[in-house]
PDB file of C-alpha atoms in Angstrom:
ATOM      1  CA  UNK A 975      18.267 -11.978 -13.416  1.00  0.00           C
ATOM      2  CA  UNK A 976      19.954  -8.975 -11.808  1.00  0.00           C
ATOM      3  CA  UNK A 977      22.861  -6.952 -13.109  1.00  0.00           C
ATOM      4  CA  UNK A 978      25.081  -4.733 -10.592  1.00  0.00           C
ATOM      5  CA  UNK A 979      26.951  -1.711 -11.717  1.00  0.00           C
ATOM      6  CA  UNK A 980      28.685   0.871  -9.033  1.00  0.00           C
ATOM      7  CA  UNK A 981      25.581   1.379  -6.524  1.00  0.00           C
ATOM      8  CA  UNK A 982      22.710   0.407  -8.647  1.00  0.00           C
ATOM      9  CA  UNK A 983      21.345  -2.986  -9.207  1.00  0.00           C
ATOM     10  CA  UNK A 984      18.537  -4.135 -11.555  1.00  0.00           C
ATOM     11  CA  UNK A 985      16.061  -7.151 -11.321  1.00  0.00           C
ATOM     12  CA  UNK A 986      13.772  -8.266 -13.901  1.00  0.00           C
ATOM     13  CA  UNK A 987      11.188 -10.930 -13.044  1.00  0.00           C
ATOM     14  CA  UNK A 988       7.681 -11.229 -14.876  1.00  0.00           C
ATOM     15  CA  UNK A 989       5.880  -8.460 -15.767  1.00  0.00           C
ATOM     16  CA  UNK A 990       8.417  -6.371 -13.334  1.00  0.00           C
ATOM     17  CA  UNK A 991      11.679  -4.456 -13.428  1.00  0.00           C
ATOM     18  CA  UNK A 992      13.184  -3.452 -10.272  1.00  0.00           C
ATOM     19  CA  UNK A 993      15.876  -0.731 -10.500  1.00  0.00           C
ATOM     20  CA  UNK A 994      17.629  -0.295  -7.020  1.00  0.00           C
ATOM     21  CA  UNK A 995      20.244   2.968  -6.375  1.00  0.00           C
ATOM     22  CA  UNK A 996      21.625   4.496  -3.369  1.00  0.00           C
ATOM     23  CA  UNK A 997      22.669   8.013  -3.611  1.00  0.00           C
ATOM     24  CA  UNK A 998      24.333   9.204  -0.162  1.00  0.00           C
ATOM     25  CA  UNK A 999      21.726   8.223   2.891  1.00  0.00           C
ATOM     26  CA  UNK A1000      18.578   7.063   0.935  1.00  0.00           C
ATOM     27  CA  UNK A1001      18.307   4.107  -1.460  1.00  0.00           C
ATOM     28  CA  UNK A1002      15.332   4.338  -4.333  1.00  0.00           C
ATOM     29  CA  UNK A1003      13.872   0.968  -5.429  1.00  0.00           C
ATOM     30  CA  UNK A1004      11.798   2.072  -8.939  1.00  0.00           C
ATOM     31  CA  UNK A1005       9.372  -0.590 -10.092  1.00  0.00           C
ATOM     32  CA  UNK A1006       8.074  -1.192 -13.274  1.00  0.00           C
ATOM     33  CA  UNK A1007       5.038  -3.028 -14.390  1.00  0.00           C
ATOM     34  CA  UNK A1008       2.928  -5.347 -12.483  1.00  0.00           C
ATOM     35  CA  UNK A1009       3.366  -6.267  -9.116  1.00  0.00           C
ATOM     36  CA  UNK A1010       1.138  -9.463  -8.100  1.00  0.00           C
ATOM     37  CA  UNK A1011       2.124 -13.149  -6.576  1.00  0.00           C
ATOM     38  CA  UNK A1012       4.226 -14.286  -9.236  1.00  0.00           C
ATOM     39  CA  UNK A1013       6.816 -11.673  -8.540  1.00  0.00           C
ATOM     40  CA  UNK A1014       6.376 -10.825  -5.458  1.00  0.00           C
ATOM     41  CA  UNK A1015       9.514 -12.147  -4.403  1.00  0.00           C
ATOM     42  CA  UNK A1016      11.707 -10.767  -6.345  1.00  0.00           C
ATOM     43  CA  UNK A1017      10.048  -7.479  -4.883  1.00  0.00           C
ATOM     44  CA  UNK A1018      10.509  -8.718  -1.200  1.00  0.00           C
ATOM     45  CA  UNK A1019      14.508  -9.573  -2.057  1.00  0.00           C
ATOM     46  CA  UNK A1020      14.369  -5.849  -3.716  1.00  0.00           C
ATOM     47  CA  UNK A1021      13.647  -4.477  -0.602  1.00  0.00           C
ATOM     48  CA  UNK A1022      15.671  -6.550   1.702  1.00  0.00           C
ATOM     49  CA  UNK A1023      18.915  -5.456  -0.701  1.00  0.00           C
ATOM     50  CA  UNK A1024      17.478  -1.849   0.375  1.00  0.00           C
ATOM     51  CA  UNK A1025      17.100  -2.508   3.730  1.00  0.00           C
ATOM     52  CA  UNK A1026      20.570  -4.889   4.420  1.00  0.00           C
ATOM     53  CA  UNK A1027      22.700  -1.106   3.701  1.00  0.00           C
ATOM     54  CA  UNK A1028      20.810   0.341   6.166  1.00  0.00           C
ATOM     55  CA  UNK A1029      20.260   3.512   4.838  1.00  0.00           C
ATOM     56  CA  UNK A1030      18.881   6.582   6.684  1.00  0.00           C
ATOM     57  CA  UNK A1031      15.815   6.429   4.585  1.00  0.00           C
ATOM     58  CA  UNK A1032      14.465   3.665   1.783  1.00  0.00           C
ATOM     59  CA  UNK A1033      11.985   5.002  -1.109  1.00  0.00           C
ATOM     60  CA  UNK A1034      10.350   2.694  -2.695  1.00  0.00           C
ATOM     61  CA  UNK A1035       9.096   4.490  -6.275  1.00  0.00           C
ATOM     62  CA  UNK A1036       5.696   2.925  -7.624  1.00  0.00           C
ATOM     63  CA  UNK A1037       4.546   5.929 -10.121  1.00  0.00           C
ATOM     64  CA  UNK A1038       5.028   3.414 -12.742  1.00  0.00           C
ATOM     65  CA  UNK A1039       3.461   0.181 -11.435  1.00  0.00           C
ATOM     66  CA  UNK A1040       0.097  -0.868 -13.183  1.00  0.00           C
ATOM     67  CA  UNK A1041      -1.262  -3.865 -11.281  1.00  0.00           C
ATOM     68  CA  UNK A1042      -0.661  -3.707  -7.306  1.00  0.00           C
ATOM     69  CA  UNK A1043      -2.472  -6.832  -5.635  1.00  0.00           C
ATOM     70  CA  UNK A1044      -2.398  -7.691  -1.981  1.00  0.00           C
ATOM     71  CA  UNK A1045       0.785  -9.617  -2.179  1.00  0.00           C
ATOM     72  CA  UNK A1046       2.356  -6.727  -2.944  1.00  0.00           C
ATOM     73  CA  UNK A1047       0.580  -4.902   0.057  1.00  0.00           C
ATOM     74  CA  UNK A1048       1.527  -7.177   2.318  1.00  0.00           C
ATOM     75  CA  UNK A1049       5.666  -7.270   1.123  1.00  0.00           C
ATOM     76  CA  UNK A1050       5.393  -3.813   1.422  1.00  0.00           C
ATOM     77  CA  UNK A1051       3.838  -3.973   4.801  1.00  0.00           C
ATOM     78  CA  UNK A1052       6.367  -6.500   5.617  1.00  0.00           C
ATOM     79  CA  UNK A1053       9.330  -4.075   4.533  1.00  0.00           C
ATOM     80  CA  UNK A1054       7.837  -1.204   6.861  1.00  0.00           C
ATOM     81  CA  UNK A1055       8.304  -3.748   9.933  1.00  0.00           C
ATOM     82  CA  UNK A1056      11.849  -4.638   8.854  1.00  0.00           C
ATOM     83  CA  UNK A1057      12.854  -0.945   8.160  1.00  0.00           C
ATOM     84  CA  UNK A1058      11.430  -0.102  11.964  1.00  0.00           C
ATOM     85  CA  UNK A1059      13.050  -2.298  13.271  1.00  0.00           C
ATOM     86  CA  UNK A1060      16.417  -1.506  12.115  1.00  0.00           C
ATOM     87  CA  UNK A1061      15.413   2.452  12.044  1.00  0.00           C
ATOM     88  CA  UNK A1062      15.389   3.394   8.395  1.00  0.00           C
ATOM     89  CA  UNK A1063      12.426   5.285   7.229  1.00  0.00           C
ATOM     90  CA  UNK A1064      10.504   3.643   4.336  1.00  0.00           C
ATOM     91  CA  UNK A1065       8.205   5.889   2.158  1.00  0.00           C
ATOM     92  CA  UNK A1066       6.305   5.439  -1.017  1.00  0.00           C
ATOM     93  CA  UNK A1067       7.486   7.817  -3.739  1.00  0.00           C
ATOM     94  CA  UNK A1068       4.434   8.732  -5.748  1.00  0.00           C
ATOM     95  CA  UNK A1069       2.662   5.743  -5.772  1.00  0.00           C
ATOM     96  CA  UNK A1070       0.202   5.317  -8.886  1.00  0.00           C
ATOM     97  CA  UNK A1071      -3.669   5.549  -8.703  1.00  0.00           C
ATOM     98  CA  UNK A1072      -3.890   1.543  -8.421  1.00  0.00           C
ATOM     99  CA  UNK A1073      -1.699   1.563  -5.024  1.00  0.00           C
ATOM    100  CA  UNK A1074      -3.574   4.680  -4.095  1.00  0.00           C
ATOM    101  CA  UNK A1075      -6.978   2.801  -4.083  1.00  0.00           C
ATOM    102  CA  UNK A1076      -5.636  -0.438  -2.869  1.00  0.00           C
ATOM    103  CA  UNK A1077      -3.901   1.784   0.015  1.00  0.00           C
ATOM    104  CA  UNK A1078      -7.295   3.642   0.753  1.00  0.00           C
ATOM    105  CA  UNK A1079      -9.463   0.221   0.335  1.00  0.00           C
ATOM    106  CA  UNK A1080      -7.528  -1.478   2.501  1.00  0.00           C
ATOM    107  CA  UNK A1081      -6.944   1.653   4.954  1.00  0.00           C
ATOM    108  CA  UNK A1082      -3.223   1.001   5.127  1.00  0.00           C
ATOM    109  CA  UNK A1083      -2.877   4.549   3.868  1.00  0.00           C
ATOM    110  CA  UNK A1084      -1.742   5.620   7.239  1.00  0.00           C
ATOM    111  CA  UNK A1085       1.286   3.406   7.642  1.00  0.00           C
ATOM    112  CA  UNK A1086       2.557   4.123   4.409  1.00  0.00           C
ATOM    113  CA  UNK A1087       3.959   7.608   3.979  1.00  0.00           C
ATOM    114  CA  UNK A1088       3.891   8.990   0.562  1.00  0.00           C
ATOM    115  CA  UNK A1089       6.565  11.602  -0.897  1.00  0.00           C
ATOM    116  CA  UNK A1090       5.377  13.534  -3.718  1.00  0.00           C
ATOM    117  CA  UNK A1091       8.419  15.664  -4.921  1.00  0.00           C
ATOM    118  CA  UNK A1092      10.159  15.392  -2.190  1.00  0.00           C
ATOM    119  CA  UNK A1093       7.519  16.419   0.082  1.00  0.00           C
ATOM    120  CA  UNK A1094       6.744  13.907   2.595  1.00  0.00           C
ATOM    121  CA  UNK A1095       2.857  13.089   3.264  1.00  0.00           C
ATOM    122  CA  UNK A1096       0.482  10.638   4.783  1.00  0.00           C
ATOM    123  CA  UNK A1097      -2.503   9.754   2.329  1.00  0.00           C
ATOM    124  CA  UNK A1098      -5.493  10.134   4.302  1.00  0.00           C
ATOM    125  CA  UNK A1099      -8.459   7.382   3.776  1.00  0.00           C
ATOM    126  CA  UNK A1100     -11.537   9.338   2.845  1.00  0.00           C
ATOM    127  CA  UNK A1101     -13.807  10.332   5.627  1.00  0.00           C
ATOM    128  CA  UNK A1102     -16.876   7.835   6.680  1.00  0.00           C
ATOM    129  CA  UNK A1103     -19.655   7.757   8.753  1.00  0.00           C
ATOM    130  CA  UNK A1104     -18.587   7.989  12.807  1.00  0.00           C
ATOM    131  CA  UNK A1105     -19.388   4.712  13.952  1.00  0.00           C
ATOM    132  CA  UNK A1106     -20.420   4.585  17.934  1.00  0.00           C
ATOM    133  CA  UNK A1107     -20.228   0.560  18.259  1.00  0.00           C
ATOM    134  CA  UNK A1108     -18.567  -2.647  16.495  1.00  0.00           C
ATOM    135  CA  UNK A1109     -19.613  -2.615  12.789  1.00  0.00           C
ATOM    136  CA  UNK A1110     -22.762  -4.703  12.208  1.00  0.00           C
ATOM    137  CA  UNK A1111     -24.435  -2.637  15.030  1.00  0.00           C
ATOM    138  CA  UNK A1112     -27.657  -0.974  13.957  1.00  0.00           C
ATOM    139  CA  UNK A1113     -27.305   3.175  14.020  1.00  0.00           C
ATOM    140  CA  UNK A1114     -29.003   4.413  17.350  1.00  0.00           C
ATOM    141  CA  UNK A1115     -32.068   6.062  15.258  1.00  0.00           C
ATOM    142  CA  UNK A1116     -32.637   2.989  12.910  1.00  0.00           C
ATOM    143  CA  UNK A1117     -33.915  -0.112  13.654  1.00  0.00           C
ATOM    144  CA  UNK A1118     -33.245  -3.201  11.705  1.00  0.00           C
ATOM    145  CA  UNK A1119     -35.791  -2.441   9.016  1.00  0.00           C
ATOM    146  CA  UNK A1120     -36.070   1.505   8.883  1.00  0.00           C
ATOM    147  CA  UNK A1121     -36.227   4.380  10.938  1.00  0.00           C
ATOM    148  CA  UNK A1122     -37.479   3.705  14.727  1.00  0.00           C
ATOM    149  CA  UNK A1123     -40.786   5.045  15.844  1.00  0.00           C
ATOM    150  CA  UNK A1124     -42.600   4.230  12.721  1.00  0.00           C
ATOM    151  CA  UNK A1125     -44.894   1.561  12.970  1.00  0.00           C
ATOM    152  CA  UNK A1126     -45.483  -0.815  10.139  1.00  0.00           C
ATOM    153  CA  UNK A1127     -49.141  -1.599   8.749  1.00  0.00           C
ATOM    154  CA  UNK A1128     -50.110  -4.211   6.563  1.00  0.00           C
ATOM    155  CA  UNK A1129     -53.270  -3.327   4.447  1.00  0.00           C
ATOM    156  CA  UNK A1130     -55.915  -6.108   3.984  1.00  0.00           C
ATOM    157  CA  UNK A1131     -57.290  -6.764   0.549  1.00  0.00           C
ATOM    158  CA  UNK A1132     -60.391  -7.262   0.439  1.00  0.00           C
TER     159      UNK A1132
END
């Protein structure tokens, strides 16, 4: 169901409420609740309202969403293509700790711009291990059992 007033529209679906505004160049899409598969379309037609006024920028607010599953990673992702492509500049507006973690698990992080208070920033996945080959690739001073050089005895009983 979505109800329209001057420049602000608002969408419920299950478990979700989408609130959508534009004020001057930027339109805000605030969700509410639980984005997962079930409403994950209504989310998608959210931000292809957004995107259709081509506005100089499109914030998408998710301080107060509680469950964000990959379907909603992937519309989101899918929004950052369309907004390149027509040259609006998409950023998350303080996302909450789940979208955090599923940002940082999934190391999306750094396609997703974050604003915090109007300051713009790029959440940064935590630092890990340099890797110097394709993962699965034993470290150069371990072998596939332990460290190399070390020779392995078996003791006989007996």
């Amino acid at each position: 169901m979505t109800r329209r007033t001057d420049r602000t529209a608002v969408v419920h679906a299950p478990d979700l409420r989408i609130e959508t505004r534009r004020t001057g160049g930027t339109v805000r899409c605030a969700l509410v609740g639980a984005l997962h598969q079930d409403n994950q379309h209504a989310f998608a037609l959210a931000l292809h309202h957004g995107l259709r006024a081509r506005p100089a920028r499109l914030c998408v607010d998710l301080r107060a969403v509680e469950l964000f599953t990959s379907s909603a990673l992937d519309t989101l992702l899918r929004a950052r293509q369309a907004a390149g492509v027509l040259g609006v500049a998409l950023a998350l507006g303080s996302p909450a700790p789940c979208v955090r973690r599923v940002l940082e698990i999934t190391r999306c992080a750094p396609y997703l711009p974050v604003e915090e208070a109007g300051v713009r920033t790029v959440v940064r996945p935590r630092p890990q291990a340099a890797r110097t080959g394709p993962p699965g690739t034993p470290r150069a001073d371990r072998g596939p059992v332990g460290p190399r050089g070390v020779v392995a005895v078996r003791r006989r009983r007996g």
